[in-house]
Amino acid sequence: MSADAVSTAPPPGARADWTIDQGWDGYTPAEHQVWITLYERQASMLAGRACGQFLNGLEALDLHRAGIPDVHRLNRELDRLTGWTVVAVPGLVPDGIFFEHLANRRFPVGRFIRDASELDYLQEPDIFHDVFGHVPMLTDPTFADYMQAYGRGGQRAMERGQLHHLARLYWYTVEFGLLQTAQGLRIYGAGIVSSRAESHFALEDPSPNRLGFSLERIMRTPYRIDDFQQVYFVAPSLQALLDATLQDFAPIYERLSRAPDIAIAAIEPGDTVITRGDQSYAKAGGRAAQ
Ligand code: HBI
Ligand code: FE
């Protein structure tokens, strides 16, 4: 996603803020069936893997098995819990539009759902990734605050030309974050929790590094968009994520502008090492070699 401006024109039929009507009545039975298939394969494996906040959110929103949720129904419950609502969009929206929505507690969700032939992986977020993956965590007040702080931070990062650093924070927390709990590591990242294969890989595979959450370390670390991550960062709590956003980022961006990126599979002297991976999956060629 290029760091484009807010000025990019929305596609035909979309409003200036890139939102569209979900048109829930327009989904076909086949599209609802894809949701049901994805939901049942994911929900059945998340006990003991997804964090408690995610599981509570899934329950509270009743993302029931009857098919693609109607965002109007979903919003009544979500708005009551944390003041967040979801808005339907055609797909990826420009960064400036995305941050504007997050800063106002609106989460953009792609209207489309993937085809039954690509259940396991897709490049662009569809409504299953967005609603099943992201929305349950938005029912947690602390995470809800974190996501709004991220939106505001994104607006400032764009002004400073620092989006490439801040996008890594999103990637290694909101999309691929792990949480330390008394019962062990648990998933809160949407990219993991909405993927059956990566839900196993991120928690159990000996291949990836698992390192303690560190804001600046994350912002110096590139990430994978085409395959499982080679490193996962583990937050001690959701409060720790929120606390990290409440500091002044100017000195951080100043230091980052002079600090080189860290190699994606590297372990640095200052790292808190939870598991030192053997990178066997990446060395074997990753998804392409499966
Ligand atoms: N648009 N609809 C949508 N969903 C996203 O998750 C999204 C986006 N645009 C940009 C983006 N994510 C990332 O580049 C953020 O880091 C900004
Ligand atoms: Fe996402």
Short mmCIF file of C-alpha atoms and ligand atoms in Angstrom, two decimals:
data_model
loop_
_atom_site.label_atom_id
_atom_site.label_comp_id
_atom_site.label_asym_id
_atom_site.label_seq_id
_atom_site.Cartn_x
_atom_site.Cartn_y
_atom_site.Cartn_z
CA MET A 1 0.00 0.00 0.00
CA SER A 2 1.63 3.25 -1.09
CA ALA A 3 1.70 6.08 1.42
CA ASP A 4 -0.76 8.03 -0.69
CA ALA A 5 -2.62 11.18 0.31
CA VAL A 6 -6.23 11.53 1.36
CA SER A 7 -6.88 13.27 -1.95
CA THR A 8 -7.10 10.01 -4.00
CA ALA A 9 -10.57 9.91 -5.54
CA PRO A 10 -12.89 7.15 -4.26
CA PRO A 11 -14.10 4.49 -6.75
CA PRO A 12 -17.49 4.96 -8.47
CA GLY A 13 -20.37 4.45 -6.05
CA ALA A 14 -18.27 5.12 -2.95
CA ARG A 15 -18.65 8.21 -0.79
CA ALA A 16 -15.82 10.75 -0.35
CA ASP A 17 -14.61 8.83 2.72
CA TRP A 18 -14.58 5.64 0.58
CA THR A 19 -17.48 4.10 2.47
CA ILE A 20 -20.25 2.19 0.67
CA ASP A 21 -23.47 0.57 1.77
CA GLN A 22 -22.83 -3.06 2.67
CA GLY A 23 -25.99 -4.13 0.85
CA TRP A 24 -26.32 -7.17 3.09
CA ASP A 25 -29.35 -8.40 1.15
CA GLY A 26 -27.11 -8.68 -1.91
CA TYR A 27 -24.95 -11.52 -0.58
CA THR A 28 -25.61 -14.87 -2.23
CA PRO A 29 -26.16 -18.13 -0.31
CA ALA A 30 -22.75 -19.25 -1.62
CA GLU A 31 -21.08 -16.17 -0.09
CA HIS A 32 -22.81 -16.79 3.25
CA GLN A 33 -21.63 -20.40 3.05
CA VAL A 34 -17.99 -19.27 2.65
CA TRP A 35 -18.37 -17.24 5.86
CA ILE A 36 -19.91 -20.25 7.67
CA THR A 37 -17.12 -22.57 6.48
CA LEU A 38 -14.40 -20.11 7.52
CA TYR A 39 -16.09 -19.35 10.84
CA GLU A 40 -16.53 -23.00 11.81
CA ARG A 41 -12.95 -23.99 10.94
CA GLN A 42 -11.54 -21.01 12.85
CA ALA A 43 -13.82 -20.84 15.90
CA SER A 44 -13.33 -24.55 16.58
CA MET A 45 -9.55 -24.16 16.92
CA LEU A 46 -9.25 -20.87 18.79
CA ALA A 47 -10.01 -22.12 22.31
CA GLY A 48 -6.63 -22.17 24.06
CA ARG A 49 -5.05 -20.17 21.21
CA ALA A 50 -6.89 -16.82 20.93
CA CYS A 51 -6.67 -14.46 23.92
CA GLY A 52 -9.62 -14.11 26.28
CA GLN A 53 -10.45 -10.61 25.04
CA PHE A 54 -10.86 -11.97 21.49
CA LEU A 55 -13.02 -14.90 22.57
CA ASN A 56 -15.19 -12.63 24.74
CA GLY A 57 -15.63 -10.27 21.79
CA LEU A 58 -16.57 -13.10 19.44
CA GLU A 59 -19.22 -14.19 21.96
CA ALA A 60 -20.50 -10.66 22.68
CA LEU A 61 -20.94 -9.85 18.98
CA ASP A 62 -22.55 -13.20 18.30
CA LEU A 63 -20.75 -13.49 14.94
CA HIS A 64 -22.97 -16.49 14.66
CA ARG A 65 -22.63 -19.21 12.13
CA ALA A 66 -25.61 -18.13 10.09
CA GLY A 67 -23.46 -16.23 7.56
CA ILE A 68 -21.97 -12.83 6.82
CA PRO A 69 -22.95 -10.38 9.58
CA ASP A 70 -25.10 -7.36 8.77
CA VAL A 71 -22.94 -4.41 9.85
CA HIS A 72 -26.03 -2.47 11.08
CA ARG A 73 -26.79 -5.27 13.56
CA LEU A 74 -23.10 -5.65 14.47
CA ASN A 75 -22.73 -1.90 15.10
CA ARG A 76 -25.56 -1.72 17.61
CA GLU A 77 -23.66 -4.05 19.94
CA LEU A 78 -20.13 -2.80 19.12
CA ASP A 79 -21.09 0.86 19.55
CA ARG A 80 -22.65 0.10 22.93
CA LEU A 81 -19.47 -1.68 24.11
CA THR A 82 -16.69 0.73 23.06
CA GLY A 83 -18.12 3.39 20.74
CA TRP A 84 -16.56 1.74 17.68
CA THR A 85 -18.53 1.03 14.52
CA VAL A 86 -17.54 -0.74 11.31
CA VAL A 87 -18.02 0.90 7.91
CA ALA A 88 -18.14 -1.04 4.64
CA VAL A 89 -15.55 -0.10 1.98
CA PRO A 90 -14.79 -1.59 -1.45
CA GLY A 91 -11.35 -2.86 -0.34
CA LEU A 92 -8.04 -1.28 0.70
CA VAL A 93 -8.44 2.48 1.12
CA PRO A 94 -5.71 5.17 0.99
CA ASP A 95 -3.69 5.43 4.20
CA GLY A 96 -4.99 8.93 4.98
CA ILE A 97 -8.60 7.75 4.68
CA PHE A 98 -7.82 4.67 6.79
CA PHE A 99 -6.28 6.70 9.61
CA GLU A 100 -9.12 9.25 9.52
CA HIS A 101 -11.61 6.43 10.13
CA LEU A 102 -9.58 4.83 12.92
CA ALA A 103 -9.06 8.20 14.61
CA ASN A 104 -12.88 8.47 14.75
CA ARG A 105 -13.48 4.91 15.99
CA ARG A 106 -14.67 3.66 12.62
CA PHE A 107 -13.12 0.42 11.34
CA PRO A 108 -13.24 -0.02 7.53
CA VAL A 109 -14.26 -3.53 6.47
CA GLY A 110 -14.06 -4.85 2.93
CA ARG A 111 -17.55 -5.73 1.67
CA PHE A 112 -16.40 -8.68 -0.45
CA ILE A 113 -15.74 -12.20 0.77
CA ARG A 114 -13.08 -14.49 -0.66
CA ASP A 115 -13.92 -17.28 -3.08
CA ALA A 116 -14.39 -20.80 -1.77
CA SER A 117 -11.28 -21.75 -3.81
CA GLU A 118 -8.98 -19.46 -1.77
CA LEU A 119 -10.09 -20.20 1.79
CA ASP A 120 -6.63 -20.22 3.29
CA TYR A 121 -4.89 -17.13 2.05
CA LEU A 122 -5.67 -13.89 0.30
CA GLN A 123 -3.65 -10.75 -0.25
CA GLU A 124 -6.38 -8.15 0.25
CA PRO A 125 -8.49 -8.11 3.45
CA ASP A 126 -12.02 -9.41 2.85
CA ILE A 127 -14.95 -9.15 5.26
CA PHE A 128 -13.95 -12.35 7.03
CA HIS A 129 -10.42 -11.10 7.76
CA ASP A 130 -11.75 -7.69 8.81
CA VAL A 131 -14.85 -8.61 10.81
CA PHE A 132 -13.83 -11.99 12.25
CA GLY A 133 -10.16 -11.02 12.60
CA HIS A 134 -10.25 -7.41 13.78
CA VAL A 135 -13.64 -6.59 15.25
CA PRO A 136 -13.81 -8.87 18.33
CA MET A 137 -10.74 -7.11 19.79
CA LEU A 138 -12.49 -3.76 19.34
CA THR A 139 -14.94 -4.81 22.06
CA ASP A 140 -12.08 -4.58 24.60
CA PRO A 141 -11.88 -1.00 25.98
CA THR A 142 -8.07 -0.94 26.19
CA PHE A 143 -7.56 -2.28 22.67
CA ALA A 144 -10.31 0.05 21.42
CA ASP A 145 -8.30 2.98 22.80
CA TYR A 146 -5.11 1.61 21.25
CA MET A 147 -6.66 1.40 17.79
CA GLN A 148 -7.91 4.99 17.99
CA ALA A 149 -4.47 6.14 19.21
CA TYR A 150 -2.94 4.29 16.26
CA GLY A 151 -5.26 6.15 13.87
CA ARG A 152 -4.24 9.50 15.33
CA GLY A 153 -0.57 8.45 15.26
CA GLY A 154 -0.95 7.47 11.61
CA GLN A 155 -2.20 10.94 10.72
CA ARG A 156 0.84 12.48 12.43
CA ALA A 157 3.23 9.92 10.90
CA MET A 158 2.01 10.85 7.42
CA GLU A 159 2.69 14.52 8.13
CA ARG A 160 6.23 13.56 9.20
CA GLY A 161 6.90 11.10 6.37
CA GLN A 162 7.27 8.30 8.93
CA LEU A 163 4.44 6.04 7.80
CA HIS A 164 6.80 3.22 6.83
CA HIS A 165 7.96 2.98 10.44
CA LEU A 166 4.50 3.25 11.99
CA ALA A 167 2.99 0.68 9.57
CA ARG A 168 5.35 -1.89 11.15
CA LEU A 169 3.78 -1.22 14.55
CA TYR A 170 0.35 -1.97 13.05
CA TRP A 171 1.67 -5.09 11.36
CA TYR A 172 3.43 -6.58 14.39
CA THR A 173 0.61 -5.79 16.84
CA VAL A 174 -2.85 -5.34 15.27
CA GLU A 175 -2.22 -7.87 12.50
CA PHE A 176 0.32 -10.34 13.94
CA GLY A 177 0.57 -9.66 17.66
CA LEU A 178 0.87 -12.27 20.41
CA LEU A 179 -0.01 -11.70 24.06
CA GLN A 180 1.72 -13.09 27.16
CA THR A 181 -0.90 -14.51 29.54
CA ALA A 182 -0.80 -16.62 32.75
CA GLN A 183 -1.83 -19.60 30.62
CA GLY A 184 0.96 -18.96 28.05
CA LEU A 185 1.14 -17.20 24.67
CA ARG A 186 -2.17 -16.25 23.12
CA ILE A 187 -3.11 -14.63 19.77
CA TYR A 188 -4.66 -11.18 19.44
CA GLY A 189 -3.45 -10.27 15.90
CA ALA A 190 -6.18 -10.33 13.23
CA GLY A 191 -3.93 -11.74 10.50
CA ILE A 192 -3.14 -14.75 12.68
CA VAL A 193 -6.56 -15.35 14.23
CA SER A 194 -8.32 -15.31 10.85
CA SER A 195 -5.91 -17.92 9.42
CA ARG A 196 -6.09 -21.52 10.57
CA ALA A 197 -2.57 -22.36 9.39
CA GLU A 198 -0.94 -19.30 10.92
CA SER A 199 -2.83 -19.76 14.21
CA HIS A 200 -0.90 -23.02 14.57
CA PHE A 201 2.38 -21.67 13.17
CA ALA A 202 2.57 -18.51 15.27
CA LEU A 203 2.11 -20.37 18.57
CA GLU A 204 3.60 -23.82 18.00
CA ASP A 205 6.07 -23.90 15.10
CA PRO A 206 9.83 -23.90 16.01
CA SER A 207 10.60 -21.75 12.95
CA PRO A 208 9.81 -18.11 13.91
CA ASN A 209 11.47 -15.96 16.55
CA ARG A 210 9.19 -14.78 19.35
CA LEU A 211 10.49 -11.62 20.99
CA GLY A 212 9.27 -9.29 23.73
CA PHE A 213 7.29 -6.25 22.55
CA SER A 214 9.50 -3.18 22.06
CA LEU A 215 8.10 -0.21 20.14
CA GLU A 216 11.31 1.04 18.51
CA ARG A 217 12.60 -2.46 17.83
CA ILE A 218 9.36 -3.24 15.97
CA MET A 219 9.54 -0.01 14.00
CA ARG A 220 13.01 -0.99 12.73
CA THR A 221 11.89 -4.49 11.66
CA PRO A 222 10.60 -5.23 8.13
CA TYR A 223 7.73 -7.71 7.80
CA ARG A 224 6.42 -10.31 5.34
CA ILE A 225 3.23 -9.61 3.38
CA ASP A 226 3.30 -12.82 1.35
CA ASP A 227 3.89 -15.53 3.94
CA PHE A 228 3.95 -16.41 7.65
CA GLN A 229 5.97 -13.99 9.75
CA GLN A 230 9.57 -14.85 10.62
CA VAL A 231 9.29 -13.02 13.92
CA TYR A 232 6.33 -12.41 16.27
CA PHE A 233 6.37 -9.81 19.04
CA VAL A 234 4.78 -10.68 22.38
CA ALA A 235 3.06 -7.93 24.38
CA PRO A 236 3.01 -8.35 28.18
CA SER A 237 -0.52 -6.87 28.22
CA LEU A 238 -2.88 -4.81 26.05
CA GLN A 239 -2.30 -1.93 28.45
CA ALA A 240 1.39 -2.03 27.51
CA LEU A 241 0.41 -1.46 23.86
CA LEU A 242 -1.72 1.54 24.78
CA ASP A 243 0.95 2.96 27.09
CA ALA A 244 3.51 2.76 24.25
CA THR A 245 1.35 5.07 22.08
CA LEU A 246 0.97 7.71 24.79
CA GLN A 247 4.57 8.91 24.52
CA ASP A 248 5.94 11.65 22.24
CA PHE A 249 6.95 10.02 18.94
CA ALA A 250 9.09 12.93 17.73
CA PRO A 251 12.31 11.79 19.47
CA ILE A 252 11.54 8.20 18.41
CA TYR A 253 11.25 9.20 14.75
CA GLU A 254 14.44 11.25 15.17
CA ARG A 255 16.35 8.16 16.38
CA LEU A 256 14.72 5.93 13.75
CA SER A 257 15.80 8.23 10.92
CA ARG A 258 19.41 7.46 11.90
CA ALA A 259 18.96 3.77 12.78
CA PRO A 260 19.25 1.08 10.08
CA ASP A 261 16.52 -1.55 9.69
CA ILE A 262 17.06 -4.80 11.56
CA ALA A 263 17.21 -7.97 9.44
CA ILE A 264 13.85 -9.72 9.66
CA ALA A 265 15.17 -12.94 11.28
CA ALA A 266 17.89 -11.30 13.39
CA ILE A 267 18.01 -11.39 17.18
CA GLU A 268 19.61 -8.28 18.67
CA PRO A 269 21.53 -7.98 21.97
CA GLY A 270 18.73 -5.92 23.58
CA ASP A 271 15.96 -8.35 22.58
CA THR A 272 13.88 -10.25 25.14
CA VAL A 273 14.00 -13.71 23.57
CA ILE A 274 10.93 -15.83 24.28
CA THR A 275 11.74 -18.40 21.60
CA ARG A 276 14.76 -18.40 19.30
CA GLY A 277 13.41 -19.79 16.03
CA ASP A 278 15.33 -21.99 13.64
CA GLN A 279 13.75 -20.28 10.57
CA SER A 280 13.28 -23.76 9.11
CA TYR A 281 10.00 -22.79 7.37
CA ALA A 282 11.49 -19.72 5.68
CA LYS A 283 14.71 -21.58 4.78
CA ALA A 284 12.63 -24.34 3.16
CA GLY A 285 11.03 -21.72 0.90
CA GLY A 286 7.89 -20.97 2.90
CA ARG A 287 4.41 -21.19 1.36
CA ALA A 288 5.80 -21.61 -2.15
CA ALA A 289 7.54 -24.81 -1.11
CA GLN A 290 4.46 -26.36 0.56
N1 HBI B 1 -7.50 -0.14 4.03
N2 HBI B 1 -9.61 -1.16 4.06
C1 HBI B 1 -8.33 -1.08 4.53
N3 HBI B 1 -7.93 -1.95 5.48
C2 HBI B 1 -6.67 -1.91 5.99
O1 HBI B 1 -6.32 -2.70 6.87
C3 HBI B 1 -5.77 -0.94 5.49
C4 HBI B 1 -6.22 -0.05 4.51
N4 HBI B 1 -5.37 0.87 4.01
C5 HBI B 1 -4.02 1.03 4.47
C6 HBI B 1 -3.63 0.02 5.49
N5 HBI B 1 -4.49 -0.87 5.97
C7 HBI B 1 -2.22 -0.05 6.02
O2 HBI B 1 -1.32 0.50 5.07
C8 HBI B 1 -2.09 0.73 7.32
O3 HBI B 1 -0.84 0.46 7.91
C9 HBI B 1 -2.21 2.16 7.06
FE FE B 2 -6.14 -6.46 8.75
#
